[in-house]
Amino acid sequence: MAAASSTSSGPDNAGCSISMWKWGRTQSAATFPLQPASYALVGVDLGAVPLAAALLPLGFDPAIKTIWVLEALVYYLPLQAAGQLWEAMAKLSAQGSVQIVTCVDAELLEASRSRVPANHVFANLWHFDVDDMLACPQFAGSWRNVSGVPKTTKQLALEELGADTYVALYGGAECVVVAERV
């Protein structure tokens, strides 16, 4: 499970620092010149309600830099639907807005497709991996990956647990990508 923390920094309180933790160790850290004035959690069926229609009536201001957190979400959507979400987010995001997004890697996606029985509830649950996400035109065209190439599940298993496979990380190993609105 990943967690994020934010703190203000600088004499004018103009910075926001975000760190990700897995297994009690810092996985990655990034600092952004954002000062969140508030945050809101909005539950909405994005297949039925456009993102702007869900947020604007609640007072969302597209002129203000936004931190979007998409944890354990996008890879459950078909890539085309995820692309539409990134496009909608970009239209609602001021320059310098940031998204923190998690996605499974190719090994986990393949394992879910080849090792889960076809009639199981988890069969065909995930639609794409982090490489597909980074190559998606709606992601790559509006968001710049500022976190670099994410570590794969296999790399994390080896580094954190001395294991050689994703199985050691079952139940929470995802690649973390931080991207800024361009």
Coordinates of N, CA and C in Angstrom, one line a residue:
M1 N 0.8 -1.2 0.0 CA 0.0 0.0 0.0 C 0.9 1.2 0.0
A2 N 0.6 2.2 -0.8 CA 1.3 3.4 -0.9 C 0.6 4.5 -0.1
A3 N 1.4 5.4 0.4 CA 0.8 6.5 1.1 C 1.5 7.8 0.7
A4 N 0.9 8.9 0.7 CA 1.5 10.2 0.3 C 1.4 11.1 1.5
S5 N 2.4 12.0 1.6 CA 2.4 13.0 2.6 C 2.7 14.3 1.9
S6 N 2.2 15.4 2.4 CA 2.5 16.7 1.9 C 2.8 17.6 3.0
T7 N 3.9 18.4 2.8 CA 4.3 19.4 3.7 C 4.6 20.7 3.0
S8 N 4.4 21.8 3.7 CA 4.8 23.1 3.1 C 6.2 23.4 3.3
S9 N 6.8 24.2 2.5 CA 8.2 24.5 2.7 C 8.5 26.0 2.2
G10 N 9.6 26.5 2.6 CA 9.9 27.8 2.1 C 9.3 28.9 2.9
P11 N 9.9 30.1 2.9 CA 9.4 31.2 3.8 C 8.0 31.6 3.4
D12 N 7.6 31.5 2.1 CA 6.3 31.9 1.7 C 5.3 30.8 1.7
N13 N 5.7 29.6 2.2 CA 4.9 28.4 2.2 C 4.5 28.0 0.8
A14 N 5.4 28.2 -0.2 CA 5.0 28.0 -1.6 C 5.4 26.6 -2.1
G15 N 5.9 25.7 -1.3 CA 6.3 24.4 -1.8 C 5.4 23.3 -1.2
C16 N 5.4 22.2 -2.0 CA 4.7 21.0 -1.5 C 5.6 19.8 -1.8
S17 N 5.9 19.0 -0.8 CA 6.8 17.9 -0.9 C 5.9 16.6 -0.8
I18 N 6.1 15.7 -1.7 CA 5.3 14.5 -1.8 C 6.3 13.3 -1.8
S19 N 6.1 12.3 -0.9 CA 6.9 11.1 -0.8 C 6.0 9.9 -0.9
M20 N 6.5 8.9 -1.5 CA 5.8 7.6 -1.5 C 6.5 6.6 -0.7
W21 N 5.7 5.8 0.1 CA 6.3 4.7 0.9 C 5.8 3.4 0.5
K22 N 6.6 2.4 0.5 CA 6.2 1.0 0.4 C 7.1 0.2 1.4
W23 N 6.4 -0.7 2.1 CA 7.1 -1.5 3.1 C 7.9 -0.7 4.1
G24 N 7.5 0.5 4.4 CA 8.1 1.4 5.4 C 9.4 2.1 4.8
R25 N 9.7 2.0 3.6 CA 10.9 2.7 3.0 C 10.4 3.7 2.0
T26 N 11.1 4.7 1.8 CA 10.8 5.7 0.8 C 11.1 5.1 -0.6
Q27 N 10.1 5.1 -1.4 CA 10.3 4.6 -2.8 C 10.7 5.7 -3.7
S28 N 10.1 6.8 -3.7 CA 10.5 7.9 -4.5 C 10.0 9.2 -3.8
A29 N 10.6 10.3 -4.2 CA 10.2 11.6 -3.6 C 10.4 12.6 -4.7
A30 N 9.5 13.6 -4.7 CA 9.5 14.7 -5.6 C 9.0 16.0 -4.9
T31 N 9.5 17.1 -5.3 CA 9.0 18.4 -4.7 C 8.4 19.2 -5.8
F32 N 7.3 19.8 -5.6 CA 6.6 20.6 -6.5 C 6.3 22.0 -5.9
P33 N 6.3 23.0 -6.7 CA 6.0 24.3 -6.2 C 4.5 24.5 -6.1
L34 N 3.8 23.7 -5.4 CA 2.4 23.8 -5.2 C 2.0 23.9 -3.7
Q35 N 1.1 24.7 -3.4 CA 0.6 24.9 -2.1 C -0.9 24.6 -2.1
P36 N -1.3 23.3 -1.7 CA -2.7 23.0 -1.8 C -3.5 23.8 -0.7
A37 N -4.5 24.5 -1.2 CA -5.3 25.3 -0.4 C -6.4 24.4 0.2
S38 N -6.8 23.3 -0.5 CA -7.8 22.4 0.0 C -7.7 21.1 -0.8
Y39 N -8.4 20.1 -0.4 CA -8.5 18.9 -1.2 C -9.9 18.4 -1.1
A40 N -10.3 17.6 -2.1 CA -11.7 17.1 -2.1 C -11.6 15.7 -2.7
L41 N -12.4 14.8 -2.2 CA -12.6 13.5 -2.7 C -14.0 13.5 -3.3
V42 N -14.1 13.1 -4.6 CA -15.3 13.1 -5.3 C -15.6 11.7 -5.9
G43 N -16.7 11.1 -5.5 CA -17.1 9.8 -6.0 C -18.0 10.1 -7.2
V44 N -17.6 9.5 -8.4 CA -18.4 9.7 -9.6 C -18.2 8.6 -10.5
D45 N -19.2 8.2 -11.2 CA -19.1 7.2 -12.3 C -18.7 7.9 -13.6
L46 N -17.4 7.9 -13.9 CA -16.9 8.6 -15.0 C -17.4 8.1 -16.3
G47 N -18.0 6.9 -16.3 CA -18.6 6.4 -17.6 C -19.9 7.1 -17.8
A48 N -20.5 7.7 -16.8 CA -21.8 8.3 -16.9 C -21.8 9.8 -16.8
V49 N -20.8 10.4 -16.1 CA -20.7 11.8 -15.9 C -19.4 12.3 -16.3
P50 N -19.3 13.3 -17.2 CA -18.0 13.9 -17.6 C -17.3 14.5 -16.4
L51 N -16.0 14.4 -16.4 CA -15.2 14.9 -15.3 C -15.6 16.4 -14.9
A52 N -15.6 17.2 -16.0 CA -15.9 18.7 -15.7 C -17.3 18.8 -15.1
A53 N -18.3 18.0 -15.5 CA -19.7 18.1 -15.0 C -19.7 17.7 -13.5
A54 N -18.8 16.8 -13.1 CA -18.7 16.4 -11.7 C -18.0 17.4 -10.8
L55 N -17.0 18.1 -11.4 CA -16.1 18.9 -10.5 C -16.5 20.4 -10.5
L56 N -16.9 21.0 -11.7 CA -17.1 22.4 -11.7 C -18.3 22.8 -10.8
P57 N -19.4 22.1 -10.7 CA -20.5 22.6 -9.8 C -20.1 22.5 -8.3
L58 N -19.0 21.8 -8.0 CA -18.5 21.8 -6.6 C -17.5 22.9 -6.3
G59 N -17.3 23.7 -7.3 CA -16.4 24.9 -7.1 C -15.0 24.6 -7.5
F60 N -14.7 23.5 -8.3 CA -13.4 23.3 -8.8 C -13.0 24.4 -9.7
D61 N -11.8 24.9 -9.6 CA -11.3 26.1 -10.4 C -10.1 25.6 -11.2
P62 N -10.3 25.4 -12.6 CA -9.3 25.0 -13.5 C -8.1 25.9 -13.6
A63 N -8.2 27.1 -13.1 CA -7.1 28.1 -13.1 C -6.1 27.8 -12.0
I64 N -6.5 27.0 -11.0 CA -5.6 26.7 -9.9 C -4.9 25.4 -10.1
K65 N -3.5 25.4 -9.9 CA -2.8 24.1 -10.0 C -3.4 23.0 -9.1
T66 N -3.5 21.8 -9.7 CA -4.1 20.7 -9.0 C -3.2 19.5 -8.9
I67 N -3.3 18.8 -7.8 CA -2.6 17.5 -7.7 C -3.7 16.5 -7.8
W68 N -3.6 15.7 -8.9 CA -4.5 14.6 -9.1 C -3.9 13.3 -8.6
V69 N -4.6 12.5 -7.8 CA -4.1 11.2 -7.4 C -5.0 10.1 -8.0
L70 N -4.4 9.3 -8.8 CA -5.1 8.2 -9.5 C -4.4 6.9 -9.0
E71 N -4.7 6.5 -7.8 CA -4.1 5.3 -7.3 C -5.0 4.1 -7.5
A72 N -4.4 3.0 -8.1 CA -5.2 1.8 -8.4 C -6.5 2.1 -9.1
L73 N -6.4 2.8 -10.2 CA -7.6 3.2 -10.9 C -7.5 2.9 -12.4
V74 N -6.5 3.6 -13.1 CA -6.5 3.7 -14.5 C -6.5 2.3 -15.2
Y75 N -5.7 1.4 -14.8 CA -5.5 0.1 -15.5 C -6.8 -0.8 -15.4
Y76 N -7.8 -0.4 -14.6 CA -9.0 -1.1 -14.6 C -9.9 -0.6 -15.7
L77 N -9.6 0.5 -16.3 CA -10.3 1.1 -17.4 C -9.7 0.6 -18.8
P78 N -10.5 0.5 -19.8 CA -9.8 0.2 -21.1 C -8.9 1.4 -21.4
L79 N -7.9 1.2 -22.1 CA -6.9 2.3 -22.4 C -7.5 3.5 -23.0
Q80 N -8.5 3.3 -23.9 CA -9.2 4.4 -24.5 C -9.9 5.3 -23.5
A81 N -10.6 4.6 -22.5 CA -11.3 5.4 -21.5 C -10.3 6.1 -20.6
A82 N -9.2 5.5 -20.3 CA -8.2 6.1 -19.5 C -7.6 7.3 -20.2
G83 N -7.4 7.2 -21.5 CA -7.0 8.3 -22.3 C -7.9 9.5 -22.3
Q84 N -9.2 9.2 -22.3 CA -10.3 10.2 -22.2 C -10.2 10.9 -20.9
L85 N -9.9 10.1 -19.8 CA -9.8 10.7 -18.5 C -8.6 11.7 -18.4
W86 N -7.4 11.2 -18.9 CA -6.3 12.1 -19.0 C -6.5 13.3 -19.8
E87 N -7.2 13.2 -20.9 CA -7.6 14.4 -21.7 C -8.5 15.3 -20.9
A88 N -9.5 14.8 -20.3 CA -10.4 15.6 -19.5 C -9.6 16.3 -18.3
M89 N -8.7 15.6 -17.7 CA -7.9 16.2 -16.6 C -7.1 17.3 -17.1
A90 N -6.5 17.1 -18.3 CA -5.6 18.1 -18.9 C -6.4 19.4 -19.1
K91 N -7.6 19.2 -19.7 CA -8.4 20.4 -20.0 C -8.8 21.2 -18.7
L92 N -8.9 20.5 -17.6 CA -9.2 21.1 -16.3 C -8.0 21.5 -15.5
S93 N -6.8 21.4 -16.0 CA -5.6 21.6 -15.2 C -4.8 22.8 -15.7
A94 N -4.5 23.6 -14.7 CA -3.6 24.7 -15.0 C -2.2 24.2 -15.3
Q95 N -1.4 25.0 -16.1 CA 0.0 24.6 -16.3 C 0.7 24.3 -14.9
G96 N 1.5 23.3 -14.9 CA 2.1 23.0 -13.6 C 1.4 22.1 -12.7
S97 N 0.1 21.7 -13.0 CA -0.6 20.8 -12.3 C 0.1 19.4 -12.4
V98 N -0.2 18.6 -11.4 CA 0.6 17.3 -11.3 C -0.4 16.2 -11.1
Q99 N -0.1 15.0 -11.7 CA -0.9 13.8 -11.4 C 0.1 12.7 -10.8
I100 N -0.3 12.0 -9.8 CA 0.4 10.9 -9.3 C -0.5 9.7 -9.6
V101 N 0.0 8.8 -10.5 CA -0.8 7.7 -11.0 C 0.0 6.4 -10.8
T102 N -0.8 5.3 -10.4 CA -0.1 4.0 -10.3 C -0.7 3.1 -11.4
C103 N 0.2 2.2 -11.8 CA -0.2 1.3 -12.9 C 0.6 0.0 -12.7
V104 N 0.0 -1.1 -13.1 CA 0.7 -2.4 -13.1 C 1.8 -2.4 -14.2
D105 N 2.8 -3.3 -14.0 CA 3.8 -3.4 -15.1 C 3.4 -4.6 -15.9
A106 N 4.2 -4.8 -17.0 CA 3.9 -5.9 -17.9 C 3.9 -7.3 -17.3
E107 N 4.8 -7.5 -16.3 CA 4.8 -8.8 -15.7 C 3.5 -9.1 -14.9
L108 N 3.1 -8.2 -14.2 CA 1.8 -8.4 -13.4 C 0.6 -8.5 -14.4
L109 N 0.6 -7.7 -15.4 CA -0.5 -7.8 -16.4 C -0.5 -9.2 -17.0
E110 N 0.6 -9.6 -17.5 CA 0.7 -10.9 -18.1 C 0.3 -12.1 -17.1
A111 N 0.8 -12.0 -15.9 CA 0.4 -13.0 -14.9 C -1.1 -13.0 -14.7
S112 N -1.7 -11.8 -14.6 CA -3.2 -11.8 -14.4 C -3.9 -12.4 -15.6
R113 N -3.3 -12.3 -16.8 CA -4.0 -12.8 -18.0 C -3.7 -14.3 -18.2
S114 N -2.6 -14.8 -17.8 CA -2.2 -16.2 -18.1 C -2.4 -17.1 -16.9
R115 N -2.4 -16.6 -15.7 CA -2.4 -17.4 -14.5 C -3.8 -17.4 -13.7
V116 N -4.7 -16.6 -14.2 CA -6.0 -16.5 -13.5 C -7.0 -17.3 -14.4
P117 N -7.7 -18.2 -13.8 CA -8.7 -19.0 -14.7 C -9.7 -18.0 -15.3
A118 N -10.1 -18.3 -16.5 CA -11.0 -17.5 -17.3 C -12.3 -17.2 -16.6
N119 N -12.8 -18.0 -15.8 CA -14.1 -17.8 -15.2 C -13.9 -17.2 -13.8
H120 N -12.7 -16.8 -13.4 CA -12.5 -16.2 -12.1 C -12.9 -14.8 -12.1
V121 N -13.3 -14.2 -11.0 CA -13.8 -12.9 -10.9 C -12.7 -11.9 -11.2
F122 N -11.4 -12.3 -11.0 CA -10.3 -11.4 -11.4 C -9.8 -11.5 -12.8
A123 N -10.4 -12.4 -13.6 CA -9.9 -12.6 -15.0 C -10.2 -11.3 -15.8
N124 N -9.3 -10.9 -16.6 CA -9.4 -9.8 -17.5 C -9.8 -8.5 -16.7
L125 N -9.3 -8.3 -15.5 CA -9.7 -7.2 -14.7 C -8.8 -6.0 -15.1
W126 N -7.6 -6.2 -15.5 CA -6.7 -5.1 -15.9 C -6.5 -5.1 -17.4
H127 N -6.4 -3.8 -17.9 CA -6.5 -3.7 -19.3 C -5.2 -3.3 -20.0
F128 N -4.3 -2.7 -19.2 CA -3.0 -2.2 -19.8 C -1.9 -2.1 -18.8
D129 N -0.7 -1.9 -19.2 CA 0.4 -1.8 -18.2 C 1.0 -0.4 -18.3
V130 N 2.0 -0.1 -17.5 CA 2.6 1.2 -17.4 C 3.3 1.6 -18.7
D131 N 3.8 0.7 -19.5 CA 4.4 1.1 -20.8 C 3.3 1.6 -21.7
D132 N 2.2 0.9 -21.7 CA 1.0 1.3 -22.6 C 0.6 2.7 -22.1
M133 N 0.5 2.9 -20.8 CA 0.1 4.2 -20.2 C 1.0 5.3 -20.7
L134 N 2.3 5.1 -20.6 CA 3.3 6.2 -20.9 C 3.2 6.5 -22.4
A135 N 2.9 5.5 -23.2 CA 2.8 5.7 -24.7 C 1.5 6.2 -25.2
C136 N 0.5 6.2 -24.3 CA -0.9 6.6 -24.7 C -0.8 8.1 -25.2
P137 N -1.3 8.4 -26.4 CA -1.3 9.8 -26.9 C -1.9 10.8 -25.9
Q138 N -3.0 10.5 -25.3 CA -3.6 11.5 -24.4 C -2.8 11.7 -23.1
F139 N -2.1 10.7 -22.7 CA -1.2 10.9 -21.6 C 0.1 11.6 -22.0
A140 N 0.8 11.1 -23.0 CA 2.0 11.7 -23.4 C 1.9 13.1 -24.1
G141 N 0.7 13.4 -24.6 CA 0.5 14.6 -25.3 C 0.2 15.8 -24.3
S142 N -0.3 15.5 -23.1 CA -0.7 16.5 -22.1 C 0.1 16.5 -20.8
W143 N 0.8 15.4 -20.6 CA 1.5 15.2 -19.3 C 2.9 14.8 -19.5
R144 N 3.8 15.4 -18.8 CA 5.2 15.0 -18.9 C 5.6 14.2 -17.6
N145 N 6.1 13.0 -17.9 CA 6.6 12.2 -16.8 C 7.8 12.8 -16.2
V146 N 7.7 13.2 -14.9 CA 8.9 13.8 -14.2 C 9.5 12.9 -13.2
S147 N 9.0 11.7 -13.1 CA 9.6 10.7 -12.1 C 10.5 9.7 -12.8
G148 N 10.7 9.7 -14.1 CA 11.5 8.8 -14.7 C 10.9 7.4 -15.0
V149 N 11.6 6.5 -15.4 CA 11.1 5.1 -15.7 C 10.8 4.5 -14.3
P150 N 9.6 4.0 -14.1 CA 9.3 3.4 -12.8 C 9.9 2.0 -12.7
K151 N 10.3 1.7 -11.5 CA 10.8 0.3 -11.2 C 9.7 -0.7 -11.5
T152 N 10.2 -1.8 -12.1 CA 9.2 -2.9 -12.3 C 9.0 -3.7 -11.0
T153 N 7.9 -4.5 -11.0 CA 7.6 -5.3 -9.9 C 8.7 -6.3 -9.6
K154 N 9.3 -6.8 -10.7 CA 10.5 -7.7 -10.5 C 11.6 -7.0 -9.8
Q155 N 11.9 -5.8 -10.2 CA 13.0 -5.0 -9.6 C 12.7 -4.8 -8.1
L156 N 11.5 -4.4 -7.8 CA 11.1 -4.1 -6.4 C 11.2 -5.4 -5.6
A157 N 10.7 -6.5 -6.1 CA 10.8 -7.8 -5.4 C 12.2 -8.1 -5.0
L158 N 13.1 -7.9 -6.0 CA 14.5 -8.3 -5.7 C 15.1 -7.3 -4.7
E159 N 14.9 -6.0 -4.9 CA 15.5 -5.0 -4.0 C 14.9 -5.1 -2.6
E160 N 13.6 -5.2 -2.5 CA 13.0 -5.1 -1.2 C 12.9 -6.4 -0.4
L161 N 12.8 -7.6 -1.2 CA 12.5 -8.8 -0.5 C 13.5 -9.9 -0.9
G162 N 14.4 -9.6 -1.8 CA 15.4 -10.6 -2.2 C 14.7 -11.8 -3.0
A163 N 13.5 -11.5 -3.6 CA 12.8 -12.5 -4.3 C 13.0 -12.2 -5.8
D164 N 12.7 -13.2 -6.6 CA 12.9 -13.1 -8.1 C 11.6 -13.0 -8.9
T165 N 10.5 -12.8 -8.2 CA 9.2 -12.8 -8.9 C 8.2 -11.8 -8.3
Y166 N 7.2 -11.5 -9.0 CA 6.1 -10.6 -8.5 C 5.3 -11.3 -7.4
V167 N 5.3 -12.6 -7.4 CA 4.4 -13.3 -6.4 C 4.7 -12.8 -5.0
A168 N 6.0 -12.5 -4.7 CA 6.4 -12.0 -3.4 C 5.7 -10.7 -3.0
L169 N 5.2 -10.0 -4.1 CA 4.6 -8.6 -3.8 C 3.1 -8.7 -4.0
Y170 N 2.5 -9.8 -4.2 CA 1.1 -9.9 -4.5 C 0.3 -9.0 -3.5
G171 N -0.6 -8.3 -4.0 CA -1.5 -7.5 -3.2 C -1.1 -6.0 -3.0
G172 N -0.3 -5.5 -3.9 CA 0.0 -4.1 -3.8 C 1.2 -3.5 -4.5
A173 N 1.8 -4.2 -5.4 CA 3.0 -3.7 -6.1 C 2.5 -3.0 -7.4
E174 N 2.6 -1.8 -7.5 CA 2.3 -1.0 -8.6 C 3.4 0.0 -8.9
C175 N 3.6 0.3 -10.2 CA 4.5 1.3 -10.6 C 3.9 2.7 -10.3
V176 N 4.7 3.6 -9.8 CA 4.3 5.0 -9.5 C 4.9 5.9 -10.5
V177 N 4.0 6.7 -11.1 CA 4.5 7.7 -12.1 C 4.0 9.1 -11.6
V178 N 4.9 10.1 -11.6 CA 4.5 11.5 -11.3 C 4.6 12.2 -12.6
A179 N 3.6 12.9 -13.0 CA 3.6 13.6 -14.3 C 3.0 15.0 -14.1
E180 N 3.6 16.0 -14.9 CA 3.2 17.4 -14.8 C 2.5 17.8 -16.0
R181 N 1.5 18.6 -15.9 CA 0.7 19.1 -17.0 C 1.7 20.0 -17.9
V182 N 1.7 19.8 -19.2 CA 2.6 20.6 -20.0 C 1.7 21.6 -20.8

